[in-house]
mmCIF file of C-alpha atoms in Angstrom:
data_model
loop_
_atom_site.group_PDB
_atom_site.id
_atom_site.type_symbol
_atom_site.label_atom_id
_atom_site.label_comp_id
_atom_site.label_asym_id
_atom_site.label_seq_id
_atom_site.Cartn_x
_atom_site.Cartn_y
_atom_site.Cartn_z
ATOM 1 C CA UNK A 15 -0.014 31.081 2.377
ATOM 2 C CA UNK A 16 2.161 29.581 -0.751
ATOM 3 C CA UNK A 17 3.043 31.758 -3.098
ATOM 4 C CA UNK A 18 5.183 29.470 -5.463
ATOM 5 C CA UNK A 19 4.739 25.880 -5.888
ATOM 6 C CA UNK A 20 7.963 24.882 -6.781
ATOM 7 C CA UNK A 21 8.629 21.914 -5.286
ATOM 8 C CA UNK A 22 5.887 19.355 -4.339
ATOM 9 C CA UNK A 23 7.525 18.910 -0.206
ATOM 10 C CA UNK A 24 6.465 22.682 -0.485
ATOM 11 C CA UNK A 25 3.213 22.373 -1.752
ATOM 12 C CA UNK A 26 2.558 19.390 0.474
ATOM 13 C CA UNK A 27 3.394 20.645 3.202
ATOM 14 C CA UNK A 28 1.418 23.558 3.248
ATOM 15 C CA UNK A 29 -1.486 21.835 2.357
ATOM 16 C CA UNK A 30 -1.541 19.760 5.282
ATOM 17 C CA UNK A 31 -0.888 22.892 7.304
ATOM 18 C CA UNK A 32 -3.678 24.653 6.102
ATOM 19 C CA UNK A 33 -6.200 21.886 4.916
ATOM 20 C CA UNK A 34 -4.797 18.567 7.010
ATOM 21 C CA UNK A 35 -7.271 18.470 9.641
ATOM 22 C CA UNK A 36 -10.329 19.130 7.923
ATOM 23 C CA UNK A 37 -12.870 16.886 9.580
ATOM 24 C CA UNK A 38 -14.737 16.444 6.430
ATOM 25 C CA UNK A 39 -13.397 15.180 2.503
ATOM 26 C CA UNK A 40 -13.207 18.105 0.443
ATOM 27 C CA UNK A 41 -11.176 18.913 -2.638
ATOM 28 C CA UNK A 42 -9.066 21.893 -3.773
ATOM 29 C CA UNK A 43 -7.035 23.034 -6.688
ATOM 30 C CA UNK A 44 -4.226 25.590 -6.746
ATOM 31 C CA UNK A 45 -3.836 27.072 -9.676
ATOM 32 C CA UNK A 46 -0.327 28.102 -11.204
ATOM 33 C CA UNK A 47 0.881 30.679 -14.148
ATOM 34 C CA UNK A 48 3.549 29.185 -15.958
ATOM 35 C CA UNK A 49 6.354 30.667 -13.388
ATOM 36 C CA UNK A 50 4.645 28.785 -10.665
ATOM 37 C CA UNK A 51 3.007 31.141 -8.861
ATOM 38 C CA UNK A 52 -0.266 30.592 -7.353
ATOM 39 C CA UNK A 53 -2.956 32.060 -8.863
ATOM 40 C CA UNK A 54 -5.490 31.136 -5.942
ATOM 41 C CA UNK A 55 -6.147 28.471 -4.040
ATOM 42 C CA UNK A 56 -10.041 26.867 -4.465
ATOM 43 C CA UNK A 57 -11.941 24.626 -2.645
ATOM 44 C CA UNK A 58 -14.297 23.322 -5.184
ATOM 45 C CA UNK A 59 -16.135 20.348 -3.457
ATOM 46 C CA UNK A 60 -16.705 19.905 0.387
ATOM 47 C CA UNK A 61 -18.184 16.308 1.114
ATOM 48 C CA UNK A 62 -18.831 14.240 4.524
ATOM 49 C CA UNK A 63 -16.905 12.173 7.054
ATOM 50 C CA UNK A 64 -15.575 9.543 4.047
ATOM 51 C CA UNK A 65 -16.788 10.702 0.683
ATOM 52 C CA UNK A 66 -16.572 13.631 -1.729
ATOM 53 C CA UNK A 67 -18.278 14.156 -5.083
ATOM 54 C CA UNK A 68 -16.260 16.405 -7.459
ATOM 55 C CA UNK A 69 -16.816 16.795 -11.017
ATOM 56 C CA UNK A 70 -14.275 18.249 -13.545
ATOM 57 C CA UNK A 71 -16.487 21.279 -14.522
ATOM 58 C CA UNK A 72 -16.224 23.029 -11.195
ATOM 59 C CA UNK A 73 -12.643 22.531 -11.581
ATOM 60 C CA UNK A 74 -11.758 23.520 -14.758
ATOM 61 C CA UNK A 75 -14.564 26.338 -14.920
ATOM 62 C CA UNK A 76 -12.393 27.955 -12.384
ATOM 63 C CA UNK A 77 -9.030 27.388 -14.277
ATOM 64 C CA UNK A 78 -10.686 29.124 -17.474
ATOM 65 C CA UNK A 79 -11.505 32.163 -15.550
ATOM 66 C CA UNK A 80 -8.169 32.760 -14.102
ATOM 67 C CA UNK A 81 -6.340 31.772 -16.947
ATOM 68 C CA UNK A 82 -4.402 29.226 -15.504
ATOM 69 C CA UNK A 83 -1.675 27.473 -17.145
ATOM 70 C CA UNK A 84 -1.841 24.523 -14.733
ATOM 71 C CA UNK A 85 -3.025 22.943 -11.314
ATOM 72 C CA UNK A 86 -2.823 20.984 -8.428
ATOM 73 C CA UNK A 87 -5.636 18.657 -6.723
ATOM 74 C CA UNK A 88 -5.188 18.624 -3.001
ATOM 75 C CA UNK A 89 -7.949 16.210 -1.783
ATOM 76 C CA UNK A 90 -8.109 15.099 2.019
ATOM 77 C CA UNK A 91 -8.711 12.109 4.100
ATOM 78 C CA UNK A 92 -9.768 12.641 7.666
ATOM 79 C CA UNK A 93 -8.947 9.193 8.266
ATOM 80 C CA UNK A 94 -5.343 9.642 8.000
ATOM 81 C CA UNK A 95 -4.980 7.169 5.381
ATOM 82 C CA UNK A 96 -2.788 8.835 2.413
ATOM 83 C CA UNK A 97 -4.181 5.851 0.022
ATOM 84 C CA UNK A 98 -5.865 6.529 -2.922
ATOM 85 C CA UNK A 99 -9.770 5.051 -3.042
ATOM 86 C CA UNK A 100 -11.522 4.000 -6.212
ATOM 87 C CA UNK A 101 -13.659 7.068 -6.373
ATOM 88 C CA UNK A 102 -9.991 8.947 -6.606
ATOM 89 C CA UNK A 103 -8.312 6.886 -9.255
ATOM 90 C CA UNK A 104 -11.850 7.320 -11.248
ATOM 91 C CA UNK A 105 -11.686 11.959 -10.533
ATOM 92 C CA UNK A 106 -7.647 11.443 -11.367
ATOM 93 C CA UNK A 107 -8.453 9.930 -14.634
ATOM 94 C CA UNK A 108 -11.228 12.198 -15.529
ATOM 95 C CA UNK A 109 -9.324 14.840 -15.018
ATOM 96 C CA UNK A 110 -5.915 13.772 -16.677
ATOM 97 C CA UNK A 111 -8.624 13.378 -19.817
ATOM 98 C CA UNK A 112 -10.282 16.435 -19.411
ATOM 99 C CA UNK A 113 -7.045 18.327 -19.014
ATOM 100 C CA UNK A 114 -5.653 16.719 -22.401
ATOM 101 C CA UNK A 115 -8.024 18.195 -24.006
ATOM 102 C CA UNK A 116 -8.151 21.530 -22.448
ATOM 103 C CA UNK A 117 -4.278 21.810 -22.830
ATOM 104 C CA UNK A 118 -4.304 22.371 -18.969
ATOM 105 C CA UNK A 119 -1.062 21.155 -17.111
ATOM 106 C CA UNK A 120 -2.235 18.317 -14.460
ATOM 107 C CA UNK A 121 0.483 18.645 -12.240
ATOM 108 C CA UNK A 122 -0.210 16.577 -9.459
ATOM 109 C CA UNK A 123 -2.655 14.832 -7.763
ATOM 110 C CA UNK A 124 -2.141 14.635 -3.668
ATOM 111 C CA UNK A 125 -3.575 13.182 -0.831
ATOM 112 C CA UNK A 126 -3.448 14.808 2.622
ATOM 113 C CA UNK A 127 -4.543 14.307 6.196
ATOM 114 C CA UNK A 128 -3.072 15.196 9.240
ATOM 115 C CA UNK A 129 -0.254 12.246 9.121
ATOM 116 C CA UNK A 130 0.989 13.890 5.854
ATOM 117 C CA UNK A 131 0.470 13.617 2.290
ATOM 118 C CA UNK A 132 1.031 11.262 -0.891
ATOM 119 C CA UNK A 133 2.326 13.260 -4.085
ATOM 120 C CA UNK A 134 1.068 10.961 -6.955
ATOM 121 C CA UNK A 135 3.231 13.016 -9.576
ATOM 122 C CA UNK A 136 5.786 11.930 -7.104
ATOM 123 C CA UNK A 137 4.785 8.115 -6.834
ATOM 124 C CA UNK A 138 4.637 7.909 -10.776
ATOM 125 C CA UNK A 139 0.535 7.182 -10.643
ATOM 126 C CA UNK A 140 -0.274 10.183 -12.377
ATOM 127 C CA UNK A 141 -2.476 9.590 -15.082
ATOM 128 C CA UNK A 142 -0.589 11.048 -18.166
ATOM 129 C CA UNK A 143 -3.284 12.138 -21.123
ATOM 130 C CA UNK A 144 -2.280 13.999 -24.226
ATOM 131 C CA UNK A 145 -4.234 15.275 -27.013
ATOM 132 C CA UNK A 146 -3.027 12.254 -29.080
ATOM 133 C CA UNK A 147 -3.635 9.399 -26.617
ATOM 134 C CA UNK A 148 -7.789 10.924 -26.278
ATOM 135 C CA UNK A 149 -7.199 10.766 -29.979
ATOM 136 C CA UNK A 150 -6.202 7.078 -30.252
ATOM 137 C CA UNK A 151 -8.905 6.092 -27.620
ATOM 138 C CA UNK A 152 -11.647 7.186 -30.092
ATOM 139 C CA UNK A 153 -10.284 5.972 -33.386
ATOM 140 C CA UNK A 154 -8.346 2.257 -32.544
ATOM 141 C CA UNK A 155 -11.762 0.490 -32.626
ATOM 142 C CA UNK A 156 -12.832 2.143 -35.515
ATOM 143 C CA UNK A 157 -13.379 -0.464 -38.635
ATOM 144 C CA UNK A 158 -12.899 1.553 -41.909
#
């Protein structure tokens, strides 16, 4: 099992080891300390042939109790397609918010099957959130 995600080839590639052919969508997080090191990892939805519902409590309810400094999604597609669906881009978001606010580290967001995986940290599609951008989202339409 990995012990220290240090690189995302690493992480990816143990992912798909372990998780790639799942025969149904399900989502995990690995949760790090701030040297790396894997706190656990979680799976914290399990979902059909083509769908998965996950919602941001379950993942960050789990992130409070360990005391995690950051984490890693790791959600598969038995397909084999590595592309991100709509309902993914929607979680990804969600959670990019959610973890601005809960001064979590979102530090990646992959996509596995048994063909491989997609490292969105690594494509440049992760959603980057800060404290001050949830700020600006709620005040810019503001008319004082």
């Amino acid at each position: 099992m990995l012990e220290i995600a240090d690189s995302v080839q690493k992480v990816g590639d143990a992912m798909v080891q372990q998780f790639g052919q799942t025969p149904q969508e399900a989502c995990w997080i690995l949760a790090v300390n701030t040297q790396m090191r894997v706190l656990e990892v979680n799976r914290v939805a399990m979902g059909t042939l083509d769908s998965v519902t996950v919602h941001p409590r379950d993942i960050f309810r789990r992130l409070v109790a360990l005391n995690a400094y950051g984490f890693i999604v790791v959600h598969n597609h038995p397909s084999g397609s590595l592309r991100l669906s709509q309902a993914d881009r929607k979680l990804m978001t969600q959670l990019a918010m959610c973890s601005g606010v809960m001064q979590f580290h979102f530090l990646d967001f992959m996509v596995i099957s048994s063909r491989g995986y997609t490292s969105l940290r690594s494509q440049h599609w992760l959603t980057e959130i800060s404290v001050e951008t949830l700020y600006d989202l709620w005040t810019k339409n503001d008319k004082v």
